[in-house]
Amino acid sequence: MCVYKIAKYLLFAFNFCFWLAGAATLGVAIWVLVDDDISDVVEVADISIYTGSYVLIVAGAVMLIVGFAGCCGAIKESTCLLGLYTVCLFAIFALEVGAAIWAFLEFNTLQEGIDQALNETTTKTNINNDDSYQTFQQNFKCCGTTTLCGGFDPSALYVNCECTDSDKSVCGVPSKAQLDDCPNYTTTQKIYLTPCNDALYDFVDDNMLLLAGVALGIGLAELLGMVIAMCLCCKIKDKGVVA
């Protein structure tokens, strides 16, 4: 009986945290949609931050529903709610596994995808007229697209690539070797020396382990939640209290 109560309240605590996370996710997504200042956030490759907000709204709503079902199922000892909770959690877990497999298979094409996306973005609007992309260059300490001179109006290159960083590998006057793909566009000003496709790819690559660790932790927590929920269901049925 003691183990049963521990499992019951552990499941409640887990799902209350899950519910709070869903509420926070939903709140952040709505804030992004209604805050006018977010319009200054970088948009790259035609992927708007607002698109991500709609995804977060759906995710937050699902988390609220699943968390609510788990909390109520644990406290009320309802096999119906616990069953719904387990099914929802399994569906989420299956989607995460599928997404992980897809990401693993597609990871090698990431560089190609980034190159194509940046080129498409600057083809529609060159960097000279794109304040968001210029902000992106400053944030990622990069310049151009797949080359240092890529994406600019030929009459005015390296717009907002100027830098004062003391690290010579990041900021400086580009050498002839660094401008191999831009032989007619030399410059004597100090600019960021990394093309933006390489900077973006390195950012994703550097954070891949962190993302994998977070995903693993979430997956294990979901498995634990499913196991506890199923054990509670069995215990409730053994007691003869089925709701």
Short mmCIF file of C-alpha atoms in Angstrom, two decimals:
data_model
loop_
_atom_site.label_atom_id
_atom_site.label_comp_id
_atom_site.label_asym_id
_atom_site.label_seq_id
_atom_site.Cartn_x
_atom_site.Cartn_y
_atom_site.Cartn_z
CA MET A 1 0.00 0.00 0.00
CA CYS A 2 2.87 2.37 0.80
CA VAL A 3 4.48 1.75 -2.61
CA TYR A 4 1.09 2.28 -4.25
CA LYS A 5 0.67 5.69 -2.59
CA ILE A 6 4.21 6.71 -3.48
CA ALA A 7 3.60 5.77 -7.13
CA LYS A 8 0.27 7.60 -7.10
CA TYR A 9 1.64 10.89 -5.81
CA LEU A 10 4.84 10.57 -7.85
CA LEU A 11 2.69 10.30 -10.99
CA PHE A 12 0.66 13.30 -9.85
CA ALA A 13 3.80 15.38 -9.22
CA PHE A 14 5.31 14.38 -12.56
CA ASN A 15 2.16 15.33 -14.46
CA PHE A 16 1.68 18.55 -12.53
CA CYS A 17 5.18 19.58 -13.69
CA PHE A 18 4.27 18.42 -17.19
CA TRP A 19 1.08 20.51 -17.05
CA LEU A 20 3.03 23.59 -15.86
CA ALA A 21 5.53 23.09 -18.70
CA GLY A 22 2.64 22.97 -21.15
CA ALA A 23 1.17 26.17 -19.71
CA ALA A 24 4.56 27.88 -19.96
CA THR A 25 5.02 26.71 -23.56
CA LEU A 26 1.57 27.96 -24.49
CA GLY A 27 2.20 31.28 -22.78
CA VAL A 28 5.53 31.87 -24.53
CA ALA A 29 4.04 30.97 -27.92
CA ILE A 30 1.15 33.41 -27.46
CA TRP A 31 3.53 36.11 -26.24
CA VAL A 32 5.65 35.70 -29.39
CA LEU A 33 2.54 36.11 -31.54
CA VAL A 34 1.26 39.28 -29.86
CA ASP A 35 4.55 41.08 -29.07
CA ASP A 36 5.37 43.60 -31.81
CA ASP A 37 9.07 43.63 -30.86
CA ILE A 38 9.39 40.03 -32.04
CA SER A 39 9.13 41.29 -35.62
CA ASP A 40 12.81 42.19 -35.30
CA VAL A 41 13.74 38.53 -34.78
CA VAL A 42 15.74 37.02 -37.59
CA GLU A 43 13.90 35.19 -40.33
CA VAL A 44 16.10 32.89 -42.35
CA ALA A 45 15.15 30.60 -45.22
CA ASP A 46 11.55 31.85 -45.20
CA ILE A 47 10.98 30.03 -41.88
CA SER A 48 9.19 32.62 -39.76
CA ILE A 49 9.34 32.54 -35.99
CA TYR A 50 5.55 32.80 -36.10
CA THR A 51 5.38 29.38 -37.75
CA GLY A 52 7.25 27.96 -34.78
CA SER A 53 4.81 29.75 -32.46
CA TYR A 54 1.85 27.90 -33.92
CA VAL A 55 3.70 24.61 -33.45
CA LEU A 56 4.42 25.56 -29.82
CA ILE A 57 0.77 26.45 -29.25
CA VAL A 58 -0.29 22.98 -30.40
CA ALA A 59 2.46 21.35 -28.33
CA GLY A 60 1.51 23.37 -25.25
CA ALA A 61 -2.17 22.50 -25.63
CA VAL A 62 -1.37 18.78 -25.93
CA MET A 63 0.87 18.97 -22.87
CA LEU A 64 -1.94 20.64 -20.90
CA ILE A 65 -4.40 17.91 -21.85
CA VAL A 66 -1.99 15.05 -21.15
CA GLY A 67 -0.86 16.59 -17.85
CA PHE A 68 -4.46 17.15 -16.76
CA ALA A 69 -5.42 13.56 -17.60
CA GLY A 70 -2.42 12.24 -15.68
CA CYS A 71 -3.06 14.39 -12.59
CA CYS A 72 -6.77 13.62 -12.41
CA GLY A 73 -6.25 9.96 -13.21
CA ALA A 74 -3.73 9.58 -10.39
CA ILE A 75 -5.71 11.47 -7.73
CA LYS A 76 -9.15 10.12 -8.68
CA GLU A 77 -7.75 6.65 -9.34
CA SER A 78 -9.53 6.61 -12.68
CA THR A 79 -8.47 3.79 -14.98
CA CYS A 80 -10.18 5.60 -17.88
CA LEU A 81 -8.09 8.77 -17.45
CA LEU A 82 -4.93 6.81 -16.76
CA GLY A 83 -5.55 4.77 -19.90
CA LEU A 84 -6.07 7.97 -21.93
CA TYR A 85 -2.92 9.39 -20.40
CA THR A 86 -0.87 6.30 -21.27
CA VAL A 87 -2.13 6.25 -24.87
CA CYS A 88 -1.37 9.96 -25.35
CA LEU A 89 2.07 9.60 -23.82
CA PHE A 90 2.82 6.59 -26.02
CA ALA A 91 1.72 8.53 -29.13
CA ILE A 92 3.98 11.45 -28.18
CA PHE A 93 6.87 9.05 -27.50
CA ALA A 94 6.35 7.34 -30.88
CA LEU A 95 6.38 10.72 -32.67
CA GLU A 96 9.59 11.70 -30.89
CA VAL A 97 11.25 8.42 -31.89
CA GLY A 98 10.15 8.95 -35.48
CA ALA A 99 11.46 12.52 -35.47
CA ALA A 100 14.79 11.35 -34.01
CA ILE A 101 15.18 8.69 -36.72
CA TRP A 102 14.33 11.23 -39.42
CA ALA A 103 16.82 13.74 -38.00
CA PHE A 104 19.55 11.08 -37.86
CA LEU A 105 18.95 10.04 -41.48
CA GLU A 106 18.75 13.62 -42.73
CA PHE A 107 21.64 15.03 -40.70
CA ASN A 108 24.18 14.52 -43.49
CA THR A 109 22.09 16.68 -45.82
CA LEU A 110 21.88 19.51 -43.29
CA GLN A 111 24.73 21.51 -44.81
CA GLU A 112 23.16 21.28 -48.26
CA GLY A 113 19.80 22.34 -46.87
CA ILE A 114 21.29 25.36 -45.08
CA ASP A 115 23.17 26.41 -48.23
CA GLN A 116 20.03 26.20 -50.35
CA ALA A 117 17.90 27.99 -47.76
CA LEU A 118 20.28 30.94 -47.38
CA ASN A 119 20.67 31.31 -51.13
CA GLU A 120 16.90 31.27 -51.63
CA THR A 121 16.41 33.87 -48.92
CA THR A 122 18.92 36.31 -50.39
CA THR A 123 17.71 35.71 -53.95
CA LYS A 124 14.29 37.06 -53.00
CA THR A 125 15.69 39.99 -50.99
CA ASN A 126 19.38 40.79 -51.03
CA ILE A 127 21.14 41.37 -47.72
CA ASN A 128 21.43 45.11 -48.36
CA ASN A 129 17.65 45.44 -48.05
CA ASP A 130 17.06 42.78 -45.40
CA ASP A 131 17.44 44.13 -41.87
CA SER A 132 16.64 40.73 -40.36
CA TYR A 133 19.47 39.05 -42.23
CA GLN A 134 21.85 41.82 -41.27
CA THR A 135 20.94 41.23 -37.62
CA PHE A 136 21.52 37.52 -38.19
CA GLN A 137 25.05 38.29 -39.45
CA GLN A 138 25.87 40.26 -36.32
CA ASN A 139 24.40 37.65 -33.97
CA PHE A 140 26.24 34.75 -35.58
CA LYS A 141 29.37 36.78 -36.42
CA CYS A 142 29.26 35.82 -40.07
CA CYS A 143 29.03 37.44 -43.48
CA GLY A 144 27.25 36.63 -46.73
CA THR A 145 25.74 33.24 -47.51
CA THR A 146 27.85 30.35 -48.80
CA THR A 147 30.62 32.84 -49.58
CA LEU A 148 31.60 36.08 -47.87
CA CYS A 149 30.29 38.13 -50.79
CA GLY A 150 27.19 36.03 -51.48
CA GLY A 151 23.74 37.56 -51.22
CA PHE A 152 24.76 41.21 -51.48
CA ASP A 153 24.03 43.80 -54.14
CA PRO A 154 27.32 43.86 -56.13
CA SER A 155 27.36 47.65 -55.90
CA ALA A 156 27.56 47.56 -52.09
CA LEU A 157 29.14 44.48 -50.54
CA TYR A 158 29.63 43.32 -46.94
CA VAL A 159 26.78 45.44 -45.55
CA ASN A 160 26.66 45.13 -41.75
CA CYS A 161 29.56 42.65 -41.73
CA GLU A 162 31.81 45.20 -40.04
CA CYS A 163 33.35 44.04 -36.79
CA THR A 164 35.72 45.07 -34.00
CA ASP A 165 36.34 41.64 -32.50
CA SER A 166 39.92 41.10 -31.34
CA ASP A 167 39.92 37.43 -32.41
CA LYS A 168 41.66 37.48 -35.80
CA SER A 169 40.13 34.16 -36.80
CA VAL A 170 36.68 35.71 -36.47
CA CYS A 171 37.22 39.31 -37.56
CA GLY A 172 39.73 40.90 -39.88
CA VAL A 173 40.56 41.90 -43.43
CA PRO A 174 39.85 38.83 -45.60
CA SER A 175 42.82 37.29 -47.39
CA LYS A 176 42.86 36.31 -51.06
CA ALA A 177 42.34 32.68 -50.07
CA GLN A 178 39.22 33.61 -48.12
CA LEU A 179 37.92 35.50 -51.13
CA ASP A 180 38.64 32.77 -53.69
CA ASP A 181 34.97 32.74 -54.65
CA CYS A 182 34.86 36.54 -54.75
CA PRO A 183 37.96 37.45 -56.80
CA ASN A 184 36.58 40.81 -57.94
CA TYR A 185 35.19 41.86 -54.57
CA THR A 186 38.21 42.49 -52.36
CA THR A 187 37.92 44.80 -49.36
CA THR A 188 40.26 46.54 -46.94
CA GLN A 189 37.73 46.84 -44.09
CA LYS A 190 37.54 44.45 -41.16
CA ILE A 191 34.61 42.08 -41.54
CA TYR A 192 33.51 38.75 -40.13
CA LEU A 193 35.50 36.02 -41.86
CA THR A 194 33.04 33.13 -41.65
CA PRO A 195 30.36 32.61 -44.32
CA CYS A 196 26.92 32.43 -42.69
CA ASN A 197 26.21 28.88 -43.90
CA ASP A 198 29.24 27.59 -41.98
CA ALA A 199 28.32 29.62 -38.88
CA LEU A 200 24.76 28.30 -38.87
CA TYR A 201 25.85 24.72 -39.47
CA ASP A 202 28.43 24.91 -36.66
CA PHE A 203 25.76 26.28 -34.32
CA VAL A 204 23.44 23.35 -35.04
CA ASP A 205 26.29 20.84 -34.83
CA ASP A 206 27.59 22.24 -31.51
CA ASN A 207 24.15 22.01 -29.92
CA MET A 208 23.28 18.56 -31.28
CA LEU A 209 24.60 16.74 -28.19
CA LEU A 210 22.63 19.04 -25.91
CA LEU A 211 19.47 18.44 -27.92
CA ALA A 212 20.09 14.70 -27.89
CA GLY A 213 20.58 14.72 -24.12
CA VAL A 214 17.39 16.70 -23.53
CA ALA A 215 15.44 14.41 -25.87
CA LEU A 216 16.79 11.32 -24.09
CA GLY A 217 15.80 12.71 -20.70
CA ILE A 218 12.29 13.52 -21.91
CA GLY A 219 11.93 10.07 -23.47
CA LEU A 220 12.99 8.30 -20.27
CA ALA A 221 10.59 10.44 -18.22
CA GLU A 222 7.75 9.53 -20.57
CA LEU A 223 8.58 5.83 -20.34
CA LEU A 224 8.63 6.08 -16.55
CA GLY A 225 5.28 7.85 -16.62
CA MET A 226 3.75 5.14 -18.80
CA VAL A 227 5.08 2.35 -16.57
CA ILE A 228 3.77 4.00 -13.38
CA ALA A 229 0.39 4.71 -14.98
CA MET A 230 -0.01 1.10 -16.13
CA CYS A 231 1.01 -0.21 -12.69
CA LEU A 232 -1.55 2.07 -11.05
CA CYS A 233 -4.24 0.85 -13.45
CA CYS A 234 -3.48 -2.76 -12.55
CA LYS A 235 -3.51 -1.95 -8.83
CA ILE A 236 -6.82 -0.09 -9.10
CA LYS A 237 -8.40 -3.02 -10.94
CA ASP A 238 -7.08 -5.41 -8.28
CA LYS A 239 -8.79 -3.25 -5.66
CA GLY A 240 -12.00 -3.46 -7.65
CA VAL A 241 -12.30 0.33 -8.06
CA VAL A 242 -12.68 0.97 -11.78
CA ALA A 243 -13.69 4.45 -12.94
#
